[in-house]
Every structure is written in structure tokens, then in C-alpha cells.
Coordinates of C-alpha atoms and ligand atoms in Angstrom, one line a residue:
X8 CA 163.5 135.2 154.4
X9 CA 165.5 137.9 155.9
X10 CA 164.3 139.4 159.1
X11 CA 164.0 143.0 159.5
X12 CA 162.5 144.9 162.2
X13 CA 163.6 148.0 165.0
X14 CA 167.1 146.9 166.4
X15 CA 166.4 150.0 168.9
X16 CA 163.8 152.6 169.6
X17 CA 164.1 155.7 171.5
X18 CA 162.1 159.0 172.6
X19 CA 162.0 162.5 173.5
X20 CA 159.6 164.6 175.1
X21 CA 160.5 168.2 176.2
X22 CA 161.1 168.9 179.9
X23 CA 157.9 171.4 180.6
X24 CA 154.1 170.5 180.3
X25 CA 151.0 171.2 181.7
X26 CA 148.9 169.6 184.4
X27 CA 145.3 168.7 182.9
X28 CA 144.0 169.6 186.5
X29 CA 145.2 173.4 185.8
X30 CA 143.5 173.5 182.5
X31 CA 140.1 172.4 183.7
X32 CA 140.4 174.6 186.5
X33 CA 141.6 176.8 184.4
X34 CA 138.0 176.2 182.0
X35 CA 136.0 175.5 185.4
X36 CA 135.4 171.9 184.5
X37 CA 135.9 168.8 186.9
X38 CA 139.3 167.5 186.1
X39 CA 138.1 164.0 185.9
X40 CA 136.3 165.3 182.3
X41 CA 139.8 165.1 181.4
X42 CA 141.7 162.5 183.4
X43 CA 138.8 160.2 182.9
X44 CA 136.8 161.0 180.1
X45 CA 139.9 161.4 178.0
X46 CA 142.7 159.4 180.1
X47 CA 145.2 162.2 180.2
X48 CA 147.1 163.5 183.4
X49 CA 149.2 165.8 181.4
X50 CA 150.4 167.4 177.9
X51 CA 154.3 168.2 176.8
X52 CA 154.9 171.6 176.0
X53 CA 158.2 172.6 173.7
X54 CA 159.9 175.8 174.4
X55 CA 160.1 178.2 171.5
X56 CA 163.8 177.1 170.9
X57 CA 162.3 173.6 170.4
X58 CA 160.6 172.3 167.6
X59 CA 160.9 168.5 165.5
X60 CA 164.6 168.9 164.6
X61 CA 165.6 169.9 168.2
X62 CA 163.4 166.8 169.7
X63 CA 164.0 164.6 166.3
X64 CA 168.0 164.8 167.2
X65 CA 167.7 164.2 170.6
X66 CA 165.3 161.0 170.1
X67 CA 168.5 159.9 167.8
X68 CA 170.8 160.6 169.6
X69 CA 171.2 158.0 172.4
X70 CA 170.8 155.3 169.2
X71 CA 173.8 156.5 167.4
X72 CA 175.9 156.5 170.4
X73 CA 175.1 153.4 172.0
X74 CA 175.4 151.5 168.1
X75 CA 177.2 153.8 166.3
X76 CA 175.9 155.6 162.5
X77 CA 178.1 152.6 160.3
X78 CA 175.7 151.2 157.7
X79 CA 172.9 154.0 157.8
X80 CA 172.4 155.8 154.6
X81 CA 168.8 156.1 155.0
X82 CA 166.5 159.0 157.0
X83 CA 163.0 159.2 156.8
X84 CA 161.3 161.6 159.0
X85 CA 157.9 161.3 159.1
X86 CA 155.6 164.5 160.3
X87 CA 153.0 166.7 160.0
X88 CA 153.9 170.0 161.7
X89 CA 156.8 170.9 159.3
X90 CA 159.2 173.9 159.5
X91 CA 159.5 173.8 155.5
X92 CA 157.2 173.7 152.4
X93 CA 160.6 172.3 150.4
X94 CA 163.4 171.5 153.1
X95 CA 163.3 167.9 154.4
X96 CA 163.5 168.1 158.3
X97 CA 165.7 165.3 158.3
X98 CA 168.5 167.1 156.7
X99 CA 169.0 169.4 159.4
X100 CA 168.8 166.5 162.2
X101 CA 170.9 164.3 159.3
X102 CA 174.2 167.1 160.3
X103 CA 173.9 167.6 164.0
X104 CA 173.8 163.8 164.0
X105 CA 177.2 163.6 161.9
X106 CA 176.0 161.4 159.7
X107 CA 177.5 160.0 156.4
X108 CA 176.9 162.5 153.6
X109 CA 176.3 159.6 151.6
X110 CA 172.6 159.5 152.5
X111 CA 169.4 159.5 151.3
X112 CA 167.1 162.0 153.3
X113 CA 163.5 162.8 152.6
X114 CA 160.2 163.8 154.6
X115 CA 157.0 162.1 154.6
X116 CA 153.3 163.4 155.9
X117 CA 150.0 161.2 156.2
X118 CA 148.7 163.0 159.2
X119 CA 149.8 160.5 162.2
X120 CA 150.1 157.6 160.3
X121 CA 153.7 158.5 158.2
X122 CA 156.5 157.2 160.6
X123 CA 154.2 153.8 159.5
X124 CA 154.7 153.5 155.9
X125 CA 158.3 154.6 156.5
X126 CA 159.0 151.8 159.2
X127 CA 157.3 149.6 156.0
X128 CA 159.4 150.9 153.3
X129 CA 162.6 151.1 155.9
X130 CA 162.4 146.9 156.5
X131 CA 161.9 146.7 152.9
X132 CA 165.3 148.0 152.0
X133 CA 167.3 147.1 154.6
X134 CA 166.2 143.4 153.3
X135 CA 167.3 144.0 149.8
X136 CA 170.7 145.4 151.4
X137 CA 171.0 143.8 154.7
X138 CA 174.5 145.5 155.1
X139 CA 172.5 148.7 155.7
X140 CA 170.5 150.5 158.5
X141 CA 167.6 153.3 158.0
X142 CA 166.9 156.0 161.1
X143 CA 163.3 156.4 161.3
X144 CA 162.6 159.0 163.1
X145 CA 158.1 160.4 163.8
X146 CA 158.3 164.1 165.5
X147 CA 155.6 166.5 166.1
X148 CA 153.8 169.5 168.0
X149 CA 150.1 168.9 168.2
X150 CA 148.7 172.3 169.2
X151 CA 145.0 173.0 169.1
X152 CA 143.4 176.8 169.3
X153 CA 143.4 177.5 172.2
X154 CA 139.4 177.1 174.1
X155 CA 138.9 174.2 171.5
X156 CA 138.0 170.8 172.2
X157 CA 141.3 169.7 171.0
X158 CA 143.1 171.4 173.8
X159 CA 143.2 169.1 175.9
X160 CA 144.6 166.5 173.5
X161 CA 147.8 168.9 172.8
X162 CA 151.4 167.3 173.2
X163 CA 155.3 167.0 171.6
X164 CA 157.7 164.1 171.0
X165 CA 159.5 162.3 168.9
X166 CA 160.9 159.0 168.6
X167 CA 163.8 157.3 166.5
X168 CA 163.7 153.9 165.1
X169 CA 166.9 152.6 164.3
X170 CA 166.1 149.9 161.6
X171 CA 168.0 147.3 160.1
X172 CA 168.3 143.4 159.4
X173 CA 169.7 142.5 162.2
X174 CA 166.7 143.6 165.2
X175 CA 167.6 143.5 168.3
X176 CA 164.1 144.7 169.6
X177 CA 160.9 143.7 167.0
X178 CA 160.8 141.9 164.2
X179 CA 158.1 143.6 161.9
X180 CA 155.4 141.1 160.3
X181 CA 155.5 141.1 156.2
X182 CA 151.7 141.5 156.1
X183 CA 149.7 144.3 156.8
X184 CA 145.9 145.4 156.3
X185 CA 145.6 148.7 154.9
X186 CA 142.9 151.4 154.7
X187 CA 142.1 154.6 152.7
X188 CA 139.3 157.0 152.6
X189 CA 138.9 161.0 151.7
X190 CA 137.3 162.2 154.5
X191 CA 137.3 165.8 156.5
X192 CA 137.7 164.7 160.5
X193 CA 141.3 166.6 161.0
X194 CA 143.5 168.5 158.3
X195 CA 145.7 171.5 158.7
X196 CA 145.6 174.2 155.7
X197 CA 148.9 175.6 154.6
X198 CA 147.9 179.1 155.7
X199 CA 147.2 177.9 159.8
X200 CA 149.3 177.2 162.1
X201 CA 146.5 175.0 163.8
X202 CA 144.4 172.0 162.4
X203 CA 140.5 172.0 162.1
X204 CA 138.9 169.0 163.2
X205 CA 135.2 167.7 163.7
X206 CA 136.6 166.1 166.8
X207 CA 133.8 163.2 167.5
X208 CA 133.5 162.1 163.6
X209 CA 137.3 161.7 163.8
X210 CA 136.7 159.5 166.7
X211 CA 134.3 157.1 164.7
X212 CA 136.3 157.5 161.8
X213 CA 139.3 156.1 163.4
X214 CA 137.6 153.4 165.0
X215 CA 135.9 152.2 161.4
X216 CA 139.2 152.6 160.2
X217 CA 140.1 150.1 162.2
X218 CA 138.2 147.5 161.6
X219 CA 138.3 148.1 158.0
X220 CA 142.2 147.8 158.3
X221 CA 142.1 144.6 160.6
X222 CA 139.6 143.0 157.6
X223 CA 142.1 143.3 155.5
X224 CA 145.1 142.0 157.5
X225 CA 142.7 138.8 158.4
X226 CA 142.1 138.4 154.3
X227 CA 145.8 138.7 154.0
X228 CA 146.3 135.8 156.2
X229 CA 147.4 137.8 159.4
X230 CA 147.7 136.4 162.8
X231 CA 144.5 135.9 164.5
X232 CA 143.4 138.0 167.5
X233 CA 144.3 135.1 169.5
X234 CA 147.8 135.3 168.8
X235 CA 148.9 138.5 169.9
X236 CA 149.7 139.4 173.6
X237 CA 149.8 143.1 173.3
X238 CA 147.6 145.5 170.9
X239 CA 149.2 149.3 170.3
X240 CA 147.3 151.7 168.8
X241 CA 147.4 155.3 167.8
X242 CA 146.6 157.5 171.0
X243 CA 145.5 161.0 170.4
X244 CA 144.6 160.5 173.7
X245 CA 144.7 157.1 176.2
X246 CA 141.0 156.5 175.9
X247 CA 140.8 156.6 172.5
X248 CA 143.1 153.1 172.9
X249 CA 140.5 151.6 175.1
X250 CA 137.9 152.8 173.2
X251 CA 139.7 150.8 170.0
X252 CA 140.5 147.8 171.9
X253 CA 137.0 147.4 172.9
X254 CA 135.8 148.1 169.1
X255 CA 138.6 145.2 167.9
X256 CA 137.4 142.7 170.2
X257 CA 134.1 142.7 169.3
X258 CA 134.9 143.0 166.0
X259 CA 136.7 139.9 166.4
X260 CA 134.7 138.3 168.4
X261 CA 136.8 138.0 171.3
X262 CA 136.9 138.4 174.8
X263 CA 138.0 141.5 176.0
X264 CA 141.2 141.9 178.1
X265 CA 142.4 145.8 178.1
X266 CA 145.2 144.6 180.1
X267 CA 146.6 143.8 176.7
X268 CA 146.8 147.7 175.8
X269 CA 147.0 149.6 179.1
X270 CA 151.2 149.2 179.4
X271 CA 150.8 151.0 176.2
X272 CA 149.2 154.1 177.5
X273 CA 151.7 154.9 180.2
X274 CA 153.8 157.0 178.6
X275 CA 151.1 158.8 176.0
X276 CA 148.7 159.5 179.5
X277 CA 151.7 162.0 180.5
X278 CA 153.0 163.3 177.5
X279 CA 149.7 163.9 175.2
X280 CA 149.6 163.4 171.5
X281 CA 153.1 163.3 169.8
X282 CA 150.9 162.7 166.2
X283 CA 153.2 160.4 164.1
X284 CA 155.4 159.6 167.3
X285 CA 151.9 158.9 169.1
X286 CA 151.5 154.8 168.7
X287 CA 155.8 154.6 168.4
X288 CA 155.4 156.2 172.3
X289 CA 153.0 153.8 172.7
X290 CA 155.3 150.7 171.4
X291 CA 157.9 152.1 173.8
X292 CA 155.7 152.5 176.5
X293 CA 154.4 148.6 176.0
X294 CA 157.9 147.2 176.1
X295 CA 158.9 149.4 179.1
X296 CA 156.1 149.3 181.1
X297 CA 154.9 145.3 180.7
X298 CA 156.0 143.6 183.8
X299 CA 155.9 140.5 182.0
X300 CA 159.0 139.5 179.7
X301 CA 157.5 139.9 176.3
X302 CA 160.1 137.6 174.2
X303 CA 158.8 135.9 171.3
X304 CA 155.2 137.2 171.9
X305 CA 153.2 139.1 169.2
X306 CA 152.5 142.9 169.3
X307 CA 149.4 143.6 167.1
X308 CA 149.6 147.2 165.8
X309 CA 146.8 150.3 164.5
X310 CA 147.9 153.2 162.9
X311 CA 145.7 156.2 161.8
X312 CA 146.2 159.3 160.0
X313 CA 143.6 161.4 159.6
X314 CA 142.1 162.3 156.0
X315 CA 142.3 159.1 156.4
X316 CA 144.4 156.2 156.5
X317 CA 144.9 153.2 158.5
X318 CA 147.4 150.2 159.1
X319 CA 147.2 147.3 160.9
X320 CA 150.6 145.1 161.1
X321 CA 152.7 142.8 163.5
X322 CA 155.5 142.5 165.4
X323 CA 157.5 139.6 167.6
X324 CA 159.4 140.7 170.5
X325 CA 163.2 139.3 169.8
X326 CA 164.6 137.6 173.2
X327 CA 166.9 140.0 174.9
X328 CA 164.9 142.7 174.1
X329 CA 165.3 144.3 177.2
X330 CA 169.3 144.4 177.0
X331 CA 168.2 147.5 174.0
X332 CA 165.6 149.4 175.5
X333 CA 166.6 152.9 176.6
X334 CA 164.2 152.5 180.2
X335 CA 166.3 154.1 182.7
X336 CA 166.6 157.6 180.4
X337 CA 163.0 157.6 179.1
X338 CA 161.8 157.2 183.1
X339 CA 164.7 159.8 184.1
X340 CA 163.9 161.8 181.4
X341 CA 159.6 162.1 182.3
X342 CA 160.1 162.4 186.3
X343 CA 162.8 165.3 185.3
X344 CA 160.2 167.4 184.0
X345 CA 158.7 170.6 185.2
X346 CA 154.4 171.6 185.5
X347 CA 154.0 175.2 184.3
X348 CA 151.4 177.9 185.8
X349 CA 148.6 178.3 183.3
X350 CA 149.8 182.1 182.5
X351 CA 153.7 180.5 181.5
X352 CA 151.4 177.3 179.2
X353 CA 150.5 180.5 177.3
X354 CA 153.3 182.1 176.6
X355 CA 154.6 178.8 175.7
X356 CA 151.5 178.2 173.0
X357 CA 152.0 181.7 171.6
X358 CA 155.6 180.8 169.9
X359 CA 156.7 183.7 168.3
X360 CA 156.1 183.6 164.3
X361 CA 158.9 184.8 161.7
X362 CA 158.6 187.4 159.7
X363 CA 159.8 187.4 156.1
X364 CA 163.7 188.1 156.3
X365 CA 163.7 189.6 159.5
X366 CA 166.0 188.3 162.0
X367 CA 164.5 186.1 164.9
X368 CA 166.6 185.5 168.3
X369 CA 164.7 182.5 170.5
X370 CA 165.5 182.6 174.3
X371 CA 167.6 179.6 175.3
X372 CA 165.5 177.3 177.3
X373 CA 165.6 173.9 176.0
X374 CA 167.5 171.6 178.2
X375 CA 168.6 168.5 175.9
X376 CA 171.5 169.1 173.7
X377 CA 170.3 170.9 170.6
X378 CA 168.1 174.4 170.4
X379 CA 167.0 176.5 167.6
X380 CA 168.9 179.9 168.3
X381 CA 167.8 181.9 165.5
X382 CA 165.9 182.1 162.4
X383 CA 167.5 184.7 160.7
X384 CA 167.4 185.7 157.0
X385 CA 164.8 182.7 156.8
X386 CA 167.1 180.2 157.8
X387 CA 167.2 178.0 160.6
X388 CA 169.8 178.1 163.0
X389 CA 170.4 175.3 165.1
X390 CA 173.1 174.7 168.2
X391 CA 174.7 171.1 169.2
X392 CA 175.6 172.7 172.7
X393 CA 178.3 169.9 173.0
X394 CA 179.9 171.1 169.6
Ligands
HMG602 P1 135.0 166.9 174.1 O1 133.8 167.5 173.5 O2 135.9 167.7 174.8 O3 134.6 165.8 175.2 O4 135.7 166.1 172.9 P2 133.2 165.0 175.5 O5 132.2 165.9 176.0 O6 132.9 164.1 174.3 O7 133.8 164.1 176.6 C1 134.8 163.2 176.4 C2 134.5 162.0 177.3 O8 134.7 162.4 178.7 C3 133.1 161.4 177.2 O9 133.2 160.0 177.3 C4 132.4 162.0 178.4 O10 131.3 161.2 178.8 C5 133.5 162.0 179.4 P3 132.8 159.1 176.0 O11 131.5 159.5 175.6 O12 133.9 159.4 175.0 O13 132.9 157.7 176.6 N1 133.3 162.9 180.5 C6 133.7 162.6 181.8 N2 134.2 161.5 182.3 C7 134.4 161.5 183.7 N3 134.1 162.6 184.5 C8 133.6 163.7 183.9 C9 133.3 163.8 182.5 N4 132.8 164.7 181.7 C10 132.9 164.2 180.4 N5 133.3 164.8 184.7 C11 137.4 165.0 171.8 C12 136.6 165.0 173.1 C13 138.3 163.8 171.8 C14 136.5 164.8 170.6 C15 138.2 166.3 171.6 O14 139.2 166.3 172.6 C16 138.9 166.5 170.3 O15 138.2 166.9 169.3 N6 140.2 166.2 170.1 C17 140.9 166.4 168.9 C18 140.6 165.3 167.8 C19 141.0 163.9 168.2 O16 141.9 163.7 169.0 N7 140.5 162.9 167.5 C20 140.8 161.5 167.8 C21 140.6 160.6 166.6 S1 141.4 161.2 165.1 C22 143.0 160.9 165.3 O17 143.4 160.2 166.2 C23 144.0 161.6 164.5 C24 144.7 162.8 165.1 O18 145.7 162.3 166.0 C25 145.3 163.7 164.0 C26 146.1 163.1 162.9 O19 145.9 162.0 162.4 O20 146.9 163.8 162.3 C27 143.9 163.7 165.9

């Protein structure tokens, strides 16, 4: 059989965010409530000449110049804050990128859990035509009101997934256990800019989710829990991974080692919930952050969407992983970052909304490589400062 899986990954977080500690001073709370009680240090804040495009491209980016765009004719960008009801995101990322125009391009949206079923459906084509490579890329803005519960579990990022036949990084398992239910715990209306939520039922919902979806992957003749050396899961927020590694082991009935998941968190702790880019951060964050060379070892993977769905697949580390890994940037690129006052978080929150055909200028902020200038007669104008 031919193996498929992520030759490289790659993310991108904007360089501002907000300290926790300010909020809950902010809220008069004790900051451990949030540093603690929710594992979070810190959430990523775009600027409002940043949105999934700007932090799609630059999560590409570093994959197309370190292996070059021959063979891709494939984007799927998975998301759930979209900037068009028609539009596919990925088209606009598809020409700062210089890619082919012999491409397919197309959006996808399952809450969180989309840049999952287009990883899946990525490895199944590139096996039918080896000879090509898809760019996965997960990007999103999780904003709450602001004074809700959700606050705290704000964040932005995106990450790209170069797949193909040839993977340098993960070879992706062929079975997965799946799981589907119409439930109300987190869904975002057309006409609001910010979810609603019933924030502790989508907490219990995710973790029966779970266990439904690892039932399946066990009657699908999946690895056992024994197998696998690292567990990744969705992270709204870092607990919520402890909380499900402590729900699958005793599921399982196994012993309980969170060491298995805490390299995961890393990365999610300081950047908050990416949504669909969420448990990709967290894959990253496992590979980079494990002291211990992970070649040939199994990576057991949860994916949840709200609304809800849930996937839970495998992966095998390929020996020289490390050799594709982007470390060095992803660490440069989180120590670069700036805290903002509470009064500039804000500002920040309160992007500016366009107005039917009126012209929109957006202050030039963003310090990676591509902005959104302008939205002007209802189109989007983006900038490739390098162009
Ligand atoms: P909350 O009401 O802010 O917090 O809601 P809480 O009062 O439940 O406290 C949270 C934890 O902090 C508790 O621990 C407290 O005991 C502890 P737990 O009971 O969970 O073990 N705590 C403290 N610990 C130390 N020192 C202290 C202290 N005080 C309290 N001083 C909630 C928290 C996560 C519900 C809220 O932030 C929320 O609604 N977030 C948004 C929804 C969400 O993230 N849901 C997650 C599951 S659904 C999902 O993952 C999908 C999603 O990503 C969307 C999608 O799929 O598109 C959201």
C-alpha cells in the first residue's frame, strides 16, 4: 500500500496577544482561574489587517519555499470564521502563493474538526496520484463577546500541511473511528460575528465524543492504547487535553501517563484556540517540544467540531523527522511577540466591520509578509509586501 501522510507542517500565529494575568485583573479574578483552571498563559490577537488569508499564506509560505509548489494541484482550507458566504479562502491564499492555476481550490467547515476530513481526503488522493501533493491549510480567529466565559479561550493561527506520498514527517493511519451527533454546545449564526456556546455541555460533549470516536477506531481494528506514545487532541484550551487524556485512559482501561500529551500543549497554552488549526498546533507542538526522538512511534489523534463531530486516527513519526520541522521559526516566531495593555486588546477585538460598497482602508500593522490593505467596493485587497 502506498504511504501517504504530512511530508511538512508549519504555523502562524500573529505577533501581539494578550497576557491572561491582564484579563483576570482586568475581571478581578485570581489569574490562576485561568492559568490553572483552564491551562492558558496567553491568547494571539490578529490586527485588523490580519485575518485567515494573511495568517493562511504565511503558515504556507515557509513549505513552498523550502520544497517548492511542483506537483500541488490541490488546496483545501479548512475554517470556520470565513471572509465569504461563496468565495473559497483558499483562492486568495492560492495567488499570493504563486501557485499553478491548474488547481483545485475549495473551503470546508465542520466547526474545528474540518482541516481533519481534509488531511483524510488529501492522503486519499495523493495515493490514487502519487505524482501529486495537496496544501492543507486550518486557519481561524476564535473571538468570544466580550465578558463571556469564552473570553478567555480566544486565539488566532493557522497551520499548513503539505501532503503527499512521499512523508517526510507522519505517515497518516488508514483507519479512523468516527462520530456524529446534532447537538447545540457551540455554533455561530450567519448574522453574528461571535459564536453562542453552552460552554460546560460542550465540554462533556467533546469528551463523550471521544470515547464514542475511539469505540469505533477499536471496532475498526485500530491500534490499542498501548501502542501509541503520544495522544494529541483538540485544545480549546490546554486543560481540556488533560481533561481528555484522563477520560481515554479510563476509558481504556489504562494507566494514566499525561506526559504523553503535555508536549502537545506547549504551543496551544500561549497562543489560545486556533479552532481548526487547534489539535494541528498541537501535532506541531508534540514534535517540537518532545525531548525524546519520536521516530517510528505512534501519535494517537482526537478531533472535535462542535455541532458535533469527532475523529479519532493515527500517525507514525517517519525517521528524520526532525530534518522537516520548521523549530527554529515557530520558537523565533512566539518569543518575537508583543503583550498588549488591556485598553489596545480592545481595540484590537473591535475590528472594524464593512459596510456595503463603501471603501475600507485597514492601518498597516501586521508584521509577516502579507496584510489586508483594503476592502473596497466589497472586495478584498490583499498585499505580498515582497511583491
Ligand atoms: P468558566 O465558567 O469560565 O470556568 O468556563 P469554571 O468556573 O468552570 O472554571 C474552569 C476551571 O477552573 C474549573 O476546573 C475550576 O475549578 C477552575 P474544572 O472544574 O474544569 O476542573 N478554577 C480554578 N483553578 C485554579 N485556581 C482558581 C480557579 N478558579 C476556578 N482560582 C469554559 C470554562 C471552558 C466552559 C469556558 O471558558 C467556555 O465556555 N469556553 C468556550 C467553549 C469551549 O471552549 N468549549 C470546549 C469544548 S467544545 C470545543 O472544543 C469546540 C470549540 O473549539 C469550537 C468548535 O468546535 O468550533 C469550542
Amino acid at each position: 500500500m502506498i504511504k501517504t501522510g504530512i511530508e511538512a507542517l508549519s504555523f502562524y500565529t500573529p505577533h501581539r496577544y494578550l497576557k491572561l494575568a491582564t484579563l483576570a485583573e482586568r475581571q478581578g479574578i485570581d489569574p490562576e482561574k485561568f492559568s490553572r483552571g483552564i491551562g492558558q498563559d496567553k491568547i494571539a490577537l490578529p490586527g485588523h489587517d490580519e485575518d485567515i488569508v494573511t495568517m493562511a499564506a504565511e503558515a504556507a509560505r515557509p513549505l513552498i519555499d523550502r520544497y517548492g509548489a511542483d506537483g500541488i494541484d490541490t488546496v483545501l482550507f479548512a475554517t470556520e470564521t470565513g471572509i465569504d458566504q461563496s468565495k473559497a479562502a483558499g483562492i486568495y491564499v492560492h495567488q499570493l502563493l504563486g501557485l499553478s492555476p491548474n488547481c483545485r481550490n475549495v473551503e470546508l467547515k465542520q466547526a474545528c474538526y474540518s482541516a481533519t476530513p481534509a488531511l483524510q481526503l488529501a492522503c486519499s488522493y495523493v495515493a490514487r496520484r502519487p505524482d501529486r501533493k495537496v496544501l492543507v491549510i486550518a486557519s481561524d480567529v476564535a473571538r468570544y463577546d466580550r465578558d463571556s466565559s469564552g473570553e478567555a479561550t480566544q486565539g488566532a493561527g493557522a497551520v499548513a500541511m503539505l501532503i503527499s506520498a512521499e512523508p517526510k514527517v507522519l505517515e497518516i493511519g488508514a483507519i479512523s473511528g468516527l462520530f456524529c451527533e446534532d447537538i447545540m454546545d457551540f455554533w455561530r449564526p450567519n448574522h453574528r460575528r461571535t459564536p453562542l456556546f453552552d460552554g460546560k455541555y460542550s465540554t462533556l460533549r467533546y469528551l463523550n465524543a471521544l470515547v464514542e470516536a475511539w469505540r469505533d477506531y477499536q471496532a475498526n481494528g485500530g491500534k490499542a492504547y498501548e501502542d501509541f506514545s503520544r495522544f494529541c487532541y483538540h485544545l480549546p484550551f490546554s486543560r481540556m487535553g488533560e481533561k481528555a487524556h484522563r477520560h481515554l485512559a479510563k476509558s481504556a482501561k489504562a494507566p494514566l501517563d499525561m506526559d504523553q500529551a503535555l508536549a502537545g500543549m506547549e504551543y496551544n497554552r500561549v497562543v489560545g484556540n486556533a479552532y481548526t488549526a487547534s489539535i494541528y498546533l498541537a501535532l506541531t507542538s508534540t514534535l517540537e517540544n518532545s525531548a525524546e526522538d519520536l521516530a517510528g512511534k505512534s501519535i494517537g489523534l482526537f478531533s472535535y467540531g462542535s455541532g458535533a463531530t469527532g475523529e479519532f486516527f493515527d500517525a507514525t513519526v517517519v525517521p528524520g523527522y526532525r530534518d522537516h520541522l520548521f523549530t527554529d521559526r515557530h520558537k523565533a516566531l512566539l518569543k518575537d511577540r508583543v503583550a498588549v495593555e488591556y485598553d489596545d486588546y480592545v481595540s484590537l477585538w473591535d475590528a472594524p466591520a464593512a459596510q456595503d460598497g463603501a471603501e475600507l482602508t485597514l492601518p498597516d500593522e501586521a508584521q509577516g509578509r502579507y496584510r489586508l490593505a483594503s476592502i473596497n467596493d466589497n472586495k478584498r485587497i490583499y498585499i505580498d509586501k515582497n511583491a
